[in-house]
mmCIF file of C-alpha atoms in Angstrom:
data_model
loop_
_atom_site.group_PDB
_atom_site.id
_atom_site.type_symbol
_atom_site.label_atom_id
_atom_site.label_comp_id
_atom_site.label_asym_id
_atom_site.label_seq_id
_atom_site.Cartn_x
_atom_site.Cartn_y
_atom_site.Cartn_z
ATOM 1 C CA MET A 181 -0.222 0.030 0.064
ATOM 2 C CA THR A 182 1.394 3.391 -1.069
ATOM 3 C CA ILE A 183 0.009 6.865 0.406
ATOM 4 C CA LEU A 184 0.887 9.924 -1.656
ATOM 5 C CA ILE A 185 0.420 13.351 -0.563
ATOM 6 C CA THR A 186 0.456 16.383 -1.960
ATOM 7 C CA GLY A 187 1.361 20.171 -0.838
ATOM 8 C CA ALA A 188 3.191 18.104 1.948
ATOM 9 C CA SER A 189 5.404 21.498 2.543
ATOM 10 C CA GLY A 190 2.288 23.175 3.787
ATOM 11 C CA GLN A 191 0.831 23.516 6.985
ATOM 12 C CA LEU A 192 -2.092 21.456 6.426
ATOM 13 C CA GLY A 193 -0.025 18.647 4.109
ATOM 14 C CA ASN A 194 2.830 18.508 6.516
ATOM 15 C CA ALA A 195 0.666 17.546 9.781
ATOM 16 C CA VAL A 196 -1.150 14.740 7.319
ATOM 17 C CA VAL A 197 2.252 13.548 5.967
ATOM 18 C CA ARG A 198 3.574 13.383 10.372
ATOM 19 C CA TYR A 199 -0.055 11.708 11.608
ATOM 20 C CA VAL A 200 -0.092 9.188 8.660
ATOM 21 C CA LEU A 201 3.616 7.947 9.810
ATOM 22 C CA ASP A 202 2.357 7.872 12.631
ATOM 23 C CA ARG A 203 -0.295 5.351 12.248
ATOM 24 C CA THR A 204 1.263 3.440 9.504
ATOM 25 C CA ASN A 205 4.521 1.472 8.149
ATOM 26 C CA GLU A 206 2.914 1.963 4.833
ATOM 27 C CA GLN A 207 5.038 3.572 1.933
ATOM 28 C CA VAL A 208 4.508 7.055 2.196
ATOM 29 C CA VAL A 209 5.380 9.117 -0.567
ATOM 30 C CA VAL A 210 4.908 12.978 -1.214
ATOM 31 C CA SER A 211 4.681 15.732 -4.024
ATOM 32 C CA VAL A 212 5.870 18.967 -3.322
ATOM 33 C CA ARG A 213 7.144 21.735 -5.913
ATOM 34 C CA SER A 214 10.225 22.409 -3.988
ATOM 35 C CA PRO A 215 12.200 18.840 -2.729
ATOM 36 C CA GLU A 216 15.474 20.551 -0.845
ATOM 37 C CA LYS A 217 13.045 22.693 0.989
ATOM 38 C CA PHE A 218 11.052 19.351 2.573
ATOM 39 C CA THR A 219 13.582 17.872 5.670
ATOM 40 C CA LEU A 220 11.088 15.301 7.097
ATOM 41 C CA GLU A 221 12.400 12.182 6.890
ATOM 42 C CA GLY A 222 10.700 8.535 6.311
ATOM 43 C CA VAL A 223 8.901 8.897 3.246
ATOM 44 C CA GLU A 224 10.098 9.210 -0.436
ATOM 45 C CA VAL A 225 10.251 12.806 -1.736
ATOM 46 C CA ARG A 226 8.917 13.585 -5.460
ATOM 47 C CA GLN A 227 9.312 17.120 -7.218
ATOM 48 C CA GLY A 228 4.986 17.773 -8.623
ATOM 49 C CA ASP A 229 3.904 21.299 -9.246
ATOM 50 C CA PHE A 230 -0.056 21.923 -10.287
ATOM 51 C CA GLU A 231 0.853 24.459 -12.844
ATOM 52 C CA GLN A 232 2.934 21.972 -14.152
ATOM 53 C CA PRO A 233 1.214 18.803 -14.958
ATOM 54 C CA GLU A 234 4.139 16.599 -16.636
ATOM 55 C CA THR A 235 5.894 17.234 -13.120
ATOM 56 C CA LEU A 236 3.818 15.597 -11.443
ATOM 57 C CA ASP A 237 4.107 12.057 -10.917
ATOM 58 C CA PHE A 238 1.712 9.982 -8.855
ATOM 59 C CA ARG A 239 2.616 6.722 -9.955
ATOM 60 C CA GLY A 240 1.808 3.674 -7.847
ATOM 61 C CA ALA A 241 -0.297 5.068 -5.440
ATOM 62 C CA ASP A 242 -2.904 3.553 -3.913
ATOM 63 C CA LYS A 243 -4.279 6.252 -1.998
ATOM 64 C CA LEU A 244 -3.866 9.664 -3.147
ATOM 65 C CA LEU A 245 -4.216 12.848 -0.591
ATOM 66 C CA ILE A 246 -4.766 16.212 -3.104
ATOM 67 C CA VAL A 247 -4.053 18.890 -0.891
ATOM 68 C CA SER A 248 -6.280 22.293 -2.216
ATOM 69 C CA GLY A 249 -3.575 24.555 -3.846
ATOM 70 C CA GLU A 250 -3.244 28.164 -3.961
ATOM 71 C CA ALA A 251 -3.339 30.357 -6.554
ATOM 72 C CA PRO A 252 -4.815 33.809 -7.723
ATOM 73 C CA ASP A 253 -8.344 33.303 -9.180
ATOM 74 C CA THR A 254 -10.954 30.235 -9.619
ATOM 75 C CA GLU A 255 -9.916 29.816 -13.074
ATOM 76 C CA THR A 256 -6.176 28.597 -12.046
ATOM 77 C CA ARG A 257 -6.956 27.414 -9.188
ATOM 78 C CA VAL A 258 -9.473 24.841 -10.348
ATOM 79 C CA GLN A 259 -7.020 24.090 -13.460
ATOM 80 C CA GLN A 260 -4.487 23.322 -11.255
ATOM 81 C CA HIS A 261 -6.526 20.858 -9.858
ATOM 82 C CA ARG A 262 -7.555 19.357 -13.087
ATOM 83 C CA ASN A 263 -4.301 18.793 -13.303
ATOM 84 C CA ALA A 264 -3.868 16.643 -10.533
ATOM 85 C CA VAL A 265 -6.888 14.732 -11.596
ATOM 86 C CA ALA A 266 -6.179 13.800 -14.727
ATOM 87 C CA LYS A 267 -2.510 12.629 -13.982
ATOM 88 C CA ALA A 268 -4.296 10.425 -10.946
ATOM 89 C CA VAL A 269 -5.863 8.917 -14.227
ATOM 90 C CA GLU A 270 -3.398 8.488 -16.394
ATOM 91 C CA HIS A 271 -1.534 7.008 -13.162
ATOM 92 C CA GLY A 272 -3.976 4.687 -12.351
ATOM 93 C CA VAL A 273 -4.137 5.960 -8.548
ATOM 94 C CA GLY A 274 -6.957 3.457 -6.846
ATOM 95 C CA HIS A 275 -8.141 6.467 -4.379
ATOM 96 C CA ILE A 276 -8.922 10.344 -4.703
ATOM 97 C CA PHE A 277 -9.151 12.054 -1.621
ATOM 98 C CA TYR A 278 -9.557 15.747 -1.426
ATOM 99 C CA THR A 279 -9.695 18.608 0.994
ATOM 100 C CA SER A 280 -12.523 20.737 0.261
ATOM 101 C CA LEU A 281 -15.149 23.028 1.897
ATOM 102 C CA THR A 282 -17.816 22.442 3.856
ATOM 103 C CA ASP A 283 -21.350 22.368 1.486
ATOM 104 C CA ALA A 284 -19.138 22.988 -1.346
ATOM 105 C CA ASP A 285 -21.391 21.864 -3.865
ATOM 106 C CA THR A 286 -24.627 24.193 -2.619
ATOM 107 C CA SER A 287 -22.418 27.225 -0.818
ATOM 108 C CA THR A 288 -22.633 30.511 -1.461
ATOM 109 C CA VAL A 289 -19.246 31.458 -0.943
ATOM 110 C CA GLY A 290 -17.067 32.637 -3.385
ATOM 111 C CA VAL A 291 -14.333 30.361 -2.976
ATOM 112 C CA ALA A 292 -16.627 27.256 -2.963
ATOM 113 C CA ALA A 293 -16.543 27.583 -6.741
ATOM 114 C CA VAL A 294 -12.939 25.796 -6.981
ATOM 115 C CA HIS A 295 -14.085 23.163 -4.519
ATOM 116 C CA LYS A 296 -17.399 22.196 -6.414
ATOM 117 C CA ALA A 297 -15.454 21.963 -9.969
ATOM 118 C CA THR A 298 -12.436 19.753 -8.181
ATOM 119 C CA GLU A 299 -15.005 17.410 -6.973
ATOM 120 C CA GLU A 300 -16.995 17.119 -10.151
ATOM 121 C CA ALA A 301 -13.872 17.008 -11.883
ATOM 122 C CA ILE A 302 -13.272 13.383 -9.222
ATOM 123 C CA ARG A 303 -16.030 12.277 -9.573
ATOM 124 C CA ALA A 304 -16.236 12.003 -13.411
ATOM 125 C CA THR A 305 -13.350 9.748 -13.052
ATOM 126 C CA GLY A 306 -15.221 6.871 -11.790
ATOM 127 C CA ILE A 307 -11.782 6.358 -9.168
ATOM 128 C CA PRO A 308 -13.659 6.157 -5.994
ATOM 129 C CA PHE A 309 -12.710 9.282 -4.074
ATOM 130 C CA THR A 310 -13.231 10.510 -0.393
ATOM 131 C CA PHE A 311 -13.922 14.290 0.294
ATOM 132 C CA LEU A 312 -12.930 15.895 3.088
ATOM 133 C CA ARG A 313 -15.044 19.192 3.770
ATOM 134 C CA ASN A 314 -12.828 21.194 6.288
ATOM 135 C CA GLY A 315 -14.856 23.576 7.636
ATOM 136 C CA MET A 316 -13.466 27.210 9.133
ATOM 137 C CA TYR A 317 -9.756 27.504 10.613
ATOM 138 C CA HIS A 318 -9.308 28.613 14.017
ATOM 139 C CA GLU A 319 -6.160 29.857 12.835
ATOM 140 C CA ASN A 320 -8.023 31.702 10.279
ATOM 141 C CA TYR A 321 -9.253 34.009 13.368
ATOM 142 C CA LEU A 322 -6.926 34.302 15.733
ATOM 143 C CA GLY A 323 -5.043 36.956 14.644
ATOM 144 C CA VAL A 324 -8.312 39.402 14.874
ATOM 145 C CA LEU A 325 -9.198 38.097 17.942
ATOM 146 C CA ALA A 326 -6.135 38.878 19.456
ATOM 147 C CA GLY A 327 -6.429 43.003 18.480
ATOM 148 C CA GLU A 328 -7.290 45.661 21.062
ATOM 149 C CA THR A 329 -10.288 46.357 19.106
ATOM 150 C CA VAL A 330 -11.721 43.226 16.932
ATOM 151 C CA ALA A 331 -13.882 44.978 14.088
ATOM 152 C CA VAL A 332 -15.681 42.705 12.288
ATOM 153 C CA SER A 333 -19.246 42.399 10.041
ATOM 154 C CA THR A 334 -20.315 39.687 11.437
ATOM 155 C CA LYS A 335 -22.369 40.087 14.360
ATOM 156 C CA ASP A 336 -23.939 37.304 15.994
ATOM 157 C CA GLY A 337 -22.944 34.516 12.711
ATOM 158 C CA ARG A 338 -21.182 31.996 15.049
ATOM 159 C CA VAL A 339 -18.711 29.704 13.132
ATOM 160 C CA ALA A 340 -18.241 26.138 14.399
ATOM 161 C CA SER A 341 -14.603 25.728 13.345
ATOM 162 C CA ALA A 342 -11.574 23.665 14.509
ATOM 163 C CA ALA A 343 -7.925 23.418 14.489
ATOM 164 C CA ARG A 344 -5.914 23.400 11.538
ATOM 165 C CA ASP A 345 -4.352 19.981 13.156
ATOM 166 C CA ASP A 346 -7.200 18.397 13.961
ATOM 167 C CA TYR A 347 -8.582 18.680 10.296
ATOM 168 C CA ALA A 348 -4.853 16.824 9.529
ATOM 169 C CA LEU A 349 -5.962 14.183 11.915
ATOM 170 C CA ALA A 350 -8.835 13.543 10.348
ATOM 171 C CA ALA A 351 -7.214 12.752 6.840
ATOM 172 C CA ALA A 352 -4.575 10.976 8.299
ATOM 173 C CA VAL A 353 -6.738 8.853 9.711
ATOM 174 C CA ALA A 354 -9.047 8.523 6.938
ATOM 175 C CA LEU A 355 -5.940 7.769 4.525
ATOM 176 C CA THR A 356 -5.202 4.682 6.979
ATOM 177 C CA THR A 357 -8.298 3.376 7.844
ATOM 178 C CA GLY A 358 -10.927 1.498 5.242
ATOM 179 C CA GLY A 359 -13.958 2.069 4.410
ATOM 180 C CA HIS A 360 -14.029 5.452 3.458
ATOM 181 C CA GLU A 361 -14.750 4.956 -0.382
ATOM 182 C CA ASN A 362 -17.348 7.486 -2.235
ATOM 183 C CA GLN A 363 -17.966 9.303 0.875
ATOM 184 C CA VAL A 364 -18.064 12.645 1.803
ATOM 185 C CA TYR A 365 -17.183 13.743 5.384
ATOM 186 C CA GLU A 366 -18.860 17.349 6.764
ATOM 187 C CA LEU A 367 -15.956 18.719 9.447
ATOM 188 C CA THR A 368 -16.556 20.937 11.760
ATOM 189 C CA GLY A 369 -15.244 22.038 15.704
ATOM 190 C CA SER A 370 -17.488 20.249 18.281
ATOM 191 C CA THR A 371 -18.642 23.396 19.047
ATOM 192 C CA SER A 372 -19.101 27.042 17.609
ATOM 193 C CA TRP A 373 -18.346 30.655 18.941
ATOM 194 C CA SER A 374 -19.374 34.448 17.653
ATOM 195 C CA PHE A 375 -16.615 37.406 17.528
ATOM 196 C CA PRO A 376 -18.955 39.163 20.280
ATOM 197 C CA GLU A 377 -18.724 36.004 22.768
ATOM 198 C CA LEU A 378 -14.831 35.822 22.784
ATOM 199 C CA ALA A 379 -14.095 39.321 22.086
ATOM 200 C CA GLY A 380 -16.558 40.659 24.527
ATOM 201 C CA ASP A 381 -15.911 44.658 24.970
ATOM 202 C CA ARG A 382 -13.370 44.565 22.283
ATOM 203 C CA TYR A 383 -15.876 43.858 19.784
ATOM 204 C CA ARG A 384 -16.949 46.293 17.383
ATOM 205 C CA ASP A 385 -20.081 46.136 14.566
ATOM 206 C CA VAL A 386 -18.615 46.993 11.127
ATOM 207 C CA SER A 387 -20.203 47.017 7.699
ATOM 208 C CA ASP A 388 -18.923 45.041 4.963
ATOM 209 C CA ASP A 389 -17.848 48.534 3.089
ATOM 210 C CA ASP A 390 -16.136 49.683 6.154
ATOM 211 C CA LEU A 391 -13.641 46.543 6.200
ATOM 212 C CA VAL A 392 -12.750 46.873 2.640
ATOM 213 C CA ALA A 393 -11.979 50.350 3.049
ATOM 214 C CA ALA A 394 -10.049 49.510 5.426
ATOM 215 C CA GLY A 395 -8.159 47.205 2.999
ATOM 216 C CA VAL A 396 -9.322 43.503 4.693
ATOM 217 C CA PRO A 397 -8.785 41.207 1.634
ATOM 218 C CA ALA A 398 -12.120 40.437 -0.430
ATOM 219 C CA ILE A 399 -11.620 36.764 0.578
ATOM 220 C CA PHE A 400 -12.028 37.550 4.249
ATOM 221 C CA VAL A 401 -14.868 39.869 4.224
ATOM 222 C CA ASP A 402 -16.637 37.277 1.913
ATOM 223 C CA PHE A 403 -15.941 34.601 4.818
ATOM 224 C CA PHE A 404 -17.356 37.914 7.605
ATOM 225 C CA LYS A 405 -20.391 37.959 5.387
ATOM 226 C CA ALA A 406 -20.946 34.139 5.025
ATOM 227 C CA ILE A 407 -20.322 33.577 8.660
ATOM 228 C CA ARG A 408 -23.086 36.658 9.471
ATOM 229 C CA GLU A 409 -25.162 34.595 7.577
ATOM 230 C CA GLY A 410 -25.062 31.209 9.218
ATOM 231 C CA VAL A 411 -22.957 29.858 6.846
ATOM 232 C CA PHE A 412 -20.364 27.889 9.145
ATOM 233 C CA ALA A 413 -22.424 28.467 12.246
ATOM 234 C CA GLU A 414 -23.189 24.147 12.234
ATOM 235 C CA VAL A 415 -21.813 21.671 13.859
ATOM 236 C CA ARG A 416 -21.302 18.591 11.892
ATOM 237 C CA PRO A 417 -20.396 15.088 13.381
ATOM 238 C CA ASP A 418 -18.000 13.626 11.034
ATOM 239 C CA LEU A 419 -14.465 15.306 12.695
ATOM 240 C CA GLU A 420 -15.025 13.970 15.812
ATOM 241 C CA LYS A 421 -16.038 10.692 14.961
ATOM 242 C CA LEU A 422 -12.731 10.526 12.660
ATOM 243 C CA ILE A 423 -10.628 11.854 15.097
ATOM 244 C CA GLY A 424 -12.171 9.525 18.088
ATOM 245 C CA ARG A 425 -12.657 12.157 20.474
ATOM 246 C CA PRO A 426 -14.064 16.631 20.584
ATOM 247 C CA SER A 427 -12.183 18.760 18.356
ATOM 248 C CA ARG A 428 -10.384 21.120 20.280
ATOM 249 C CA PRO A 429 -11.860 24.647 21.065
ATOM 250 C CA ILE A 430 -10.750 27.807 19.931
ATOM 251 C CA ALA A 431 -7.847 29.236 22.742
ATOM 252 C CA VAL A 432 -7.697 33.337 22.370
#
């Protein structure tokens, strides 16, 4: 059995690799853009770049984890993912795992379009799949919550976020155990929270336009809007079931 993990130099991918190594003696391969920067021992390292599909080498992979990449626009990011999916087909990968987004097929959040298109591309291959639909990360909001003033447009909207490390563990569990073929896991924290609740007197209610004027990146404004509308409020059981315990609460 060979498990191949892309994006292994990133924070999520690297954590997944470490958890997989802790959980199995199977062969572990990583695909990274800059192999010289990958120093974790105990794995085979292959150079691969989603933007250059000819560099991708997924041969021999029984299980492939495609960690969603980063790109400046939706079209480029989707094409990068499609490149990886096409290479998985070409190299006869047995099972594709993909780190997606909460309710990717129905969500109104702008970035969901990337994940919906990628999921559709994976389904179209006919290869068994597992979609790990990660919700919000604690780490996305710790900087905001640590400020002297917490000015956001979320109002009382709640976030069922979880730590990146817990999402990584869930992916590792799925990769190292059986029974996940053609499954969609909606992964959220075991509890939810709101900005007014955690920030207290430091909380300031502002508008989306105020945030844009202040230079807040559009993707964060979009997420704040989604939080305000309850998109990320629901607590789902899948993460807790996969990791075998409640997720760690946000700590500020």
